Amino acid sequence: MTLLRISEAARFLGVSDDSVRRWVASGRLSAHTDATGRAAVDGVEVAHLVKDGNSTLNDSDDDGVPSSARNRFHGLVTDVVMDTVMAQVELQCGPFRVVSLMSAEAARELGLEPGMPAVAVVKATTVIVERMERTERTVRADG
């Protein structure tokens, strides 16, 4: 079993450390102790919360528009760099920075400018997943 410290679980769930502690106290997450004696939760349980949409990471706001894209990140436009043909639009979506390259025409039509709310909708045929290097903060209970 992969154990995550409270702060790590909170970061993955997009909630505060206190929220994770309350979830442990209410039984929503199981309490564990990692190899260093610190409070931890089961990584699989955290993954289920994220997958089931029971955390803020899965944005369940539906704008009513049918779409095959399942990844919608609500955020704030932080930068727009535009030339005559292309635009680079940067959004801060919670803890995530999302950058989109689009035609300058599309950016102008959308009226994109820093400070305005926007939604990054992602549909990809290729998603590269890298394994995070294990640190002393993330330990395995079976090893």
PDB file of N, CA and C in Angstrom, residues 17-75:
ATOM      1  N   ASP A  17      -5.023  20.802   4.230  1.00  0.00           N
ATOM      2  CA  ASP A  17      -4.617  19.724   5.135  1.00  0.00           C
ATOM      3  C   ASP A  17      -5.715  19.454   6.159  1.00  0.00           C
ATOM      4  N   ASP A  18      -6.339  20.535   6.649  1.00  0.00           N
ATOM      5  CA  ASP A  18      -7.404  20.380   7.640  1.00  0.00           C
ATOM      6  C   ASP A  18      -8.587  19.596   7.090  1.00  0.00           C
ATOM      7  N   SER A  19      -8.908  19.793   5.813  1.00  0.00           N
ATOM      8  CA  SER A  19     -10.001  19.026   5.208  1.00  0.00           C
ATOM      9  C   SER A  19      -9.685  17.541   5.221  1.00  0.00           C
ATOM     10  N   VAL A  20      -8.440  17.192   4.878  1.00  0.00           N
ATOM     11  CA  VAL A  20      -8.049  15.776   4.888  1.00  0.00           C
ATOM     12  C   VAL A  20      -8.127  15.235   6.308  1.00  0.00           C
ATOM     13  N   ARG A  21      -7.672  16.016   7.282  1.00  0.00           N
ATOM     14  CA  ARG A  21      -7.754  15.564   8.679  1.00  0.00           C
ATOM     15  C   ARG A  21      -9.214  15.340   9.097  1.00  0.00           C
ATOM     16  N   ARG A  22     -10.104  16.229   8.673  1.00  0.00           N
ATOM     17  CA  ARG A  22     -11.539  16.057   8.996  1.00  0.00           C
ATOM     18  C   ARG A  22     -12.084  14.799   8.327  1.00  0.00           C
ATOM     19  N   TRP A  23     -11.655  14.527   7.093  1.00  0.00           N
ATOM     20  CA  TRP A  23     -12.108  13.331   6.385  1.00  0.00           C
ATOM     21  C   TRP A  23     -11.613  12.076   7.092  1.00  0.00           C
ATOM     22  N   VAL A  24     -10.405  12.126   7.637  1.00  0.00           N
ATOM     23  CA  VAL A  24      -9.896  10.991   8.403  1.00  0.00           C
ATOM     24  C   VAL A  24     -10.727  10.828   9.679  1.00  0.00           C
ATOM     25  N   ALA A  25     -10.984  11.932  10.372  1.00  0.00           N
ATOM     26  CA  ALA A  25     -11.753  11.879  11.621  1.00  0.00           C
ATOM     27  C   ALA A  25     -13.177  11.366  11.389  1.00  0.00           C
ATOM     28  N   SER A  26     -13.767  11.687  10.236  1.00  0.00           N
ATOM     29  CA  SER A  26     -15.142  11.252   9.951  1.00  0.00           C
ATOM     30  C   SER A  26     -15.200   9.855   9.341  1.00  0.00           C
ATOM     31  N   GLY A  27     -14.041   9.278   9.008  1.00  0.00           N
ATOM     32  CA  GLY A  27     -14.014   7.944   8.424  1.00  0.00           C
ATOM     33  C   GLY A  27     -14.050   7.927   6.908  1.00  0.00           C
ATOM     34  N   ARG A  28     -14.085   9.086   6.290  1.00  0.00           N
ATOM     35  CA  ARG A  28     -14.086   9.153   4.821  1.00  0.00           C
ATOM     36  C   ARG A  28     -12.772   8.623   4.249  1.00  0.00           C
ATOM     37  N   LEU A  29     -11.675   8.848   4.974  1.00  0.00           N
ATOM     38  CA  LEU A  29     -10.372   8.274   4.642  1.00  0.00           C
ATOM     39  C   LEU A  29      -9.861   7.505   5.853  1.00  0.00           C
ATOM     40  N   SER A  30      -9.137   6.416   5.602  1.00  0.00           N
ATOM     41  CA  SER A  30      -8.587   5.609   6.692  1.00  0.00           C
ATOM     42  C   SER A  30      -7.297   6.221   7.205  1.00  0.00           C
ATOM     43  N   ALA A  31      -7.140   6.210   8.532  1.00  0.00           N
ATOM     44  CA  ALA A  31      -5.939   6.734   9.169  1.00  0.00           C
ATOM     45  C   ALA A  31      -4.847   5.668   9.172  1.00  0.00           C
ATOM     46  N   HIS A  32      -3.636   6.094   8.859  1.00  0.00           N
ATOM     47  CA  HIS A  32      -2.457   5.223   8.903  1.00  0.00           C
ATOM     48  C   HIS A  32      -1.297   6.021   9.476  1.00  0.00           C
ATOM     49  N   THR A  33      -0.213   5.333   9.752  1.00  0.00           N
ATOM     50  CA  THR A  33       1.024   5.974  10.175  1.00  0.00           C
ATOM     51  C   THR A  33       2.116   5.495   9.239  1.00  0.00           C
ATOM     52  N   ASP A  34       2.905   6.427   8.688  1.00  0.00           N
ATOM     53  CA  ASP A  34       3.959   6.017   7.763  1.00  0.00           C
ATOM     54  C   ASP A  34       5.187   5.537   8.539  1.00  0.00           C
ATOM     55  N   ALA A  35       6.223   5.168   7.820  1.00  0.00           N
ATOM     56  CA  ALA A  35       7.417   4.588   8.431  1.00  0.00           C
ATOM     57  C   ALA A  35       8.129   5.562   9.372  1.00  0.00           C
ATOM     58  N   THR A  36       7.889   6.848   9.216  1.00  0.00           N
ATOM     59  CA  THR A  36       8.522   7.843  10.088  1.00  0.00           C
ATOM     60  C   THR A  36       7.625   8.222  11.265  1.00  0.00           C
ATOM     61  N   GLY A  37       6.452   7.575  11.368  1.00  0.00           N
ATOM     62  CA  GLY A  37       5.553   7.827  12.473  1.00  0.00           C
ATOM     63  C   GLY A  37       4.584   8.974  12.257  1.00  0.00           C
ATOM     64  N   ARG A  38       4.517   9.488  11.045  1.00  0.00           N
ATOM     65  CA  ARG A  38       3.620  10.607  10.754  1.00  0.00           C
ATOM     66  C   ARG A  38       2.276  10.111  10.229  1.00  0.00           C
ATOM     67  N   ALA A  39       1.269  10.929  10.425  1.00  0.00           N
ATOM     68  CA  ALA A  39      -0.079  10.598   9.951  1.00  0.00           C
ATOM     69  C   ALA A  39      -0.071  10.483   8.429  1.00  0.00           C
ATOM     70  N   ALA A  40      -0.782   9.488   7.919  1.00  0.00           N
ATOM     71  CA  ALA A  40      -0.823   9.238   6.483  1.00  0.00           C
ATOM     72  C   ALA A  40      -2.172   8.643   6.110  1.00  0.00           C
ATOM     73  N   VAL A  41      -2.447   8.649   4.811  1.00  0.00           N
ATOM     74  CA  VAL A  41      -3.658   8.033   4.279  1.00  0.00           C
ATOM     75  C   VAL A  41      -3.272   7.127   3.119  1.00  0.00           C
ATOM     76  N   ASP A  42      -4.160   6.213   2.798  1.00  0.00           N
ATOM     77  CA  ASP A  42      -3.931   5.253   1.720  1.00  0.00           C
ATOM     78  C   ASP A  42      -4.045   5.959   0.361  1.00  0.00           C
ATOM     79  N   GLY A  43      -3.010   5.850  -0.454  1.00  0.00           N
ATOM     80  CA  GLY A  43      -3.004   6.481  -1.769  1.00  0.00           C
ATOM     81  C   GLY A  43      -4.132   5.998  -2.661  1.00  0.00           C
ATOM     82  N   VAL A  44      -4.538   4.729  -2.527  1.00  0.00           N
ATOM     83  CA  VAL A  44      -5.631   4.195  -3.342  1.00  0.00           C
ATOM     84  C   VAL A  44      -6.950   4.871  -2.960  1.00  0.00           C
ATOM     85  N   GLU A  45      -7.171   5.099  -1.668  1.00  0.00           N
ATOM     86  CA  GLU A  45      -8.386   5.787  -1.241  1.00  0.00           C
ATOM     87  C   GLU A  45      -8.427   7.211  -1.793  1.00  0.00           C
ATOM     88  N   VAL A  46      -7.289   7.880  -1.785  1.00  0.00           N
ATOM     89  CA  VAL A  46      -7.213   9.236  -2.332  1.00  0.00           C
ATOM     90  C   VAL A  46      -7.531   9.203  -3.822  1.00  0.00           C
ATOM     91  N   ALA A  47      -6.975   8.219  -4.533  1.00  0.00           N
ATOM     92  CA  ALA A  47      -7.232   8.089  -5.971  1.00  0.00           C
ATOM     93  C   ALA A  47      -8.719   7.871  -6.239  1.00  0.00           C
ATOM     94  N   HIS A  48      -9.377   7.080  -5.392  1.00  0.00           N
ATOM     95  CA  HIS A  48     -10.817   6.845  -5.561  1.00  0.00           C
ATOM     96  C   HIS A  48     -11.615   8.134  -5.369  1.00  0.00           C
ATOM     97  N   LEU A  49     -11.230   8.938  -4.378  1.00  0.00           N
ATOM     98  CA  LEU A  49     -11.916  10.214  -4.169  1.00  0.00           C
ATOM     99  C   LEU A  49     -11.799  11.102  -5.406  1.00  0.00           C
ATOM    100  N   VAL A  50     -10.601  11.162  -5.967  1.00  0.00           N
ATOM    101  CA  VAL A  50     -10.386  11.984  -7.155  1.00  0.00           C
ATOM    102  C   VAL A  50     -11.185  11.430  -8.330  1.00  0.00           C
ATOM    103  N   LYS A  51     -11.100  10.116  -8.539  1.00  0.00           N
ATOM    104  CA  LYS A  51     -11.778   9.495  -9.677  1.00  0.00           C
ATOM    105  C   LYS A  51     -13.296   9.595  -9.576  1.00  0.00           C
ATOM    106  N   ASP A  52     -13.813   9.449  -8.366  1.00  0.00           N
ATOM    107  CA  ASP A  52     -15.264   9.506  -8.162  1.00  0.00           C
ATOM    108  C   ASP A  52     -15.810  10.923  -8.181  1.00  0.00           C
ATOM    109  N   GLY A  53     -14.902  11.897  -8.303  1.00  0.00           N
ATOM    110  CA  GLY A  53     -15.353  13.283  -8.353  1.00  0.00           C
ATOM    111  C   GLY A  53     -15.701  13.845  -6.998  1.00  0.00           C
ATOM    112  N   ASN A  54     -15.194  13.232  -5.939  1.00  0.00           N
ATOM    113  CA  ASN A  54     -15.505  13.698  -4.590  1.00  0.00           C
ATOM    114  C   ASN A  54     -14.476  14.677  -4.057  1.00  0.00           C
ATOM    115  N   SER A  55     -13.755  15.329  -4.942  1.00  0.00           N
ATOM    116  CA  SER A  55     -12.796  16.343  -4.519  1.00  0.00           C
ATOM    117  C   SER A  55     -12.861  17.494  -5.497  1.00  0.00           C
ATOM    118  N   THR A  56     -12.157  18.546  -5.196  1.00  0.00           N
ATOM    119  CA  THR A  56     -12.206  19.716  -6.067  1.00  0.00           C
ATOM    120  C   THR A  56     -11.362  19.551  -7.319  1.00  0.00           C
ATOM    121  N   LEU A  57     -10.544  18.513  -7.386  1.00  0.00           N
ATOM    122  CA  LEU A  57      -9.741  18.332  -8.607  1.00  0.00           C
ATOM    123  C   LEU A  57     -10.618  18.038  -9.813  1.00  0.00           C
ATOM    124  N   ASN A  58     -11.662  17.241  -9.624  1.00  0.00           N
ATOM    125  CA  ASN A  58     -12.578  16.953 -10.720  1.00  0.00           C
ATOM    126  C   ASN A  58     -13.641  18.024 -10.741  1.00  0.00           C
ATOM    127  N   ASP A  59     -13.525  18.937 -11.653  1.00  0.00           N
ATOM    128  CA  ASP A  59     -14.458  20.040 -11.723  1.00  0.00           C
ATOM    129  C   ASP A  59     -15.725  19.535 -12.381  1.00  0.00           C
ATOM    130  N   SER A  60     -16.791  19.430 -11.621  1.00  0.00           N
ATOM    131  CA  SER A  60     -18.014  18.848 -12.144  1.00  0.00           C
ATOM    132  C   SER A  60     -18.960  19.892 -12.719  1.00  0.00           C
ATOM    133  N   ASP A  61     -18.524  21.154 -12.787  1.00  0.00           N
ATOM    134  CA  ASP A  61     -19.386  22.171 -13.391  1.00  0.00           C
ATOM    135  C   ASP A  61     -19.646  21.780 -14.832  1.00  0.00           C
ATOM    136  N   ASP A  62     -20.892  21.677 -15.185  1.00  0.00           N
ATOM    137  CA  ASP A  62     -21.264  21.326 -16.543  1.00  0.00           C
ATOM    138  C   ASP A  62     -21.941  22.528 -17.152  1.00  0.00           C
ATOM    139  N   ASP A  63     -21.412  23.012 -18.252  1.00  0.00           N
ATOM    140  CA  ASP A  63     -22.010  24.191 -18.882  1.00  0.00           C
ATOM    141  C   ASP A  63     -23.173  23.813 -19.781  1.00  0.00           C
ATOM    142  N   GLY A  64     -23.548  22.533 -19.788  1.00  0.00           N
ATOM    143  CA  GLY A  64     -24.679  22.093 -20.587  1.00  0.00           C
ATOM    144  C   GLY A  64     -24.350  21.830 -22.035  1.00  0.00           C
ATOM    145  N   VAL A  65     -23.099  22.037 -22.420  1.00  0.00           N
ATOM    146  CA  VAL A  65     -22.698  21.812 -23.802  1.00  0.00           C
ATOM    147  C   VAL A  65     -22.180  20.386 -23.924  1.00  0.00           C
ATOM    148  N   PRO A  66     -22.834  19.550 -24.751  1.00  0.00           N
ATOM    149  CA  PRO A  66     -22.337  18.182 -24.933  1.00  0.00           C
ATOM    150  C   PRO A  66     -20.926  18.199 -25.528  1.00  0.00           C
ATOM    151  N   SER A  67     -20.039  17.399 -24.960  1.00  0.00           N
ATOM    152  CA  SER A  67     -18.656  17.378 -25.418  1.00  0.00           C
ATOM    153  C   SER A  67     -18.040  16.026 -25.104  1.00  0.00           C
ATOM    154  N   SER A  68     -17.144  15.583 -25.965  1.00  0.00           N
ATOM    155  CA  SER A  68     -16.431  14.345 -25.683  1.00  0.00           C
ATOM    156  C   SER A  68     -15.217  14.604 -24.800  1.00  0.00           C
ATOM    157  N   ALA A  69     -14.844  15.869 -24.618  1.00  0.00           N
ATOM    158  CA  ALA A  69     -13.721  16.207 -23.748  1.00  0.00           C
ATOM    159  C   ALA A  69     -14.159  16.082 -22.296  1.00  0.00           C
ATOM    160  N   ARG A  70     -13.354  15.419 -21.487  1.00  0.00           N
ATOM    161  CA  ARG A  70     -13.709  15.204 -20.093  1.00  0.00           C
ATOM    162  C   ARG A  70     -12.863  16.040 -19.137  1.00  0.00           C
ATOM    163  N   ASN A  71     -11.868  16.707 -19.644  1.00  0.00           N
ATOM    164  CA  ASN A  71     -10.949  17.444 -18.791  1.00  0.00           C
ATOM    165  C   ASN A  71     -11.194  18.934 -18.948  1.00  0.00           C
ATOM    166  N   ARG A  72     -11.843  19.519 -17.947  1.00  0.00           N
ATOM    167  CA  ARG A  72     -12.182  20.943 -17.985  1.00  0.00           C
ATOM    168  C   ARG A  72     -11.553  21.595 -16.763  1.00  0.00           C
ATOM    169  N   PHE A  73     -10.681  22.560 -17.003  1.00  0.00           N
ATOM    170  CA  PHE A  73      -9.973  23.232 -15.930  1.00  0.00           C
ATOM    171  C   PHE A  73     -10.396  24.698 -15.889  1.00  0.00           C
ATOM    172  N   HIS A  74     -11.144  25.062 -14.860  1.00  0.00           N
ATOM    173  CA  HIS A  74     -11.580  26.442 -14.694  1.00  0.00           C
ATOM    174  C   HIS A  74     -10.436  27.237 -14.090  1.00  0.00           C
ATOM    175  N   GLY A  75     -10.175  28.404 -14.641  1.00  0.00           N
ATOM    176  CA  GLY A  75      -9.070  29.193 -14.129  1.00  0.00           C
ATOM    177  C   GLY A  75      -9.161  30.647 -14.518  1.00  0.00           C
TER     178      GLY A  75
END
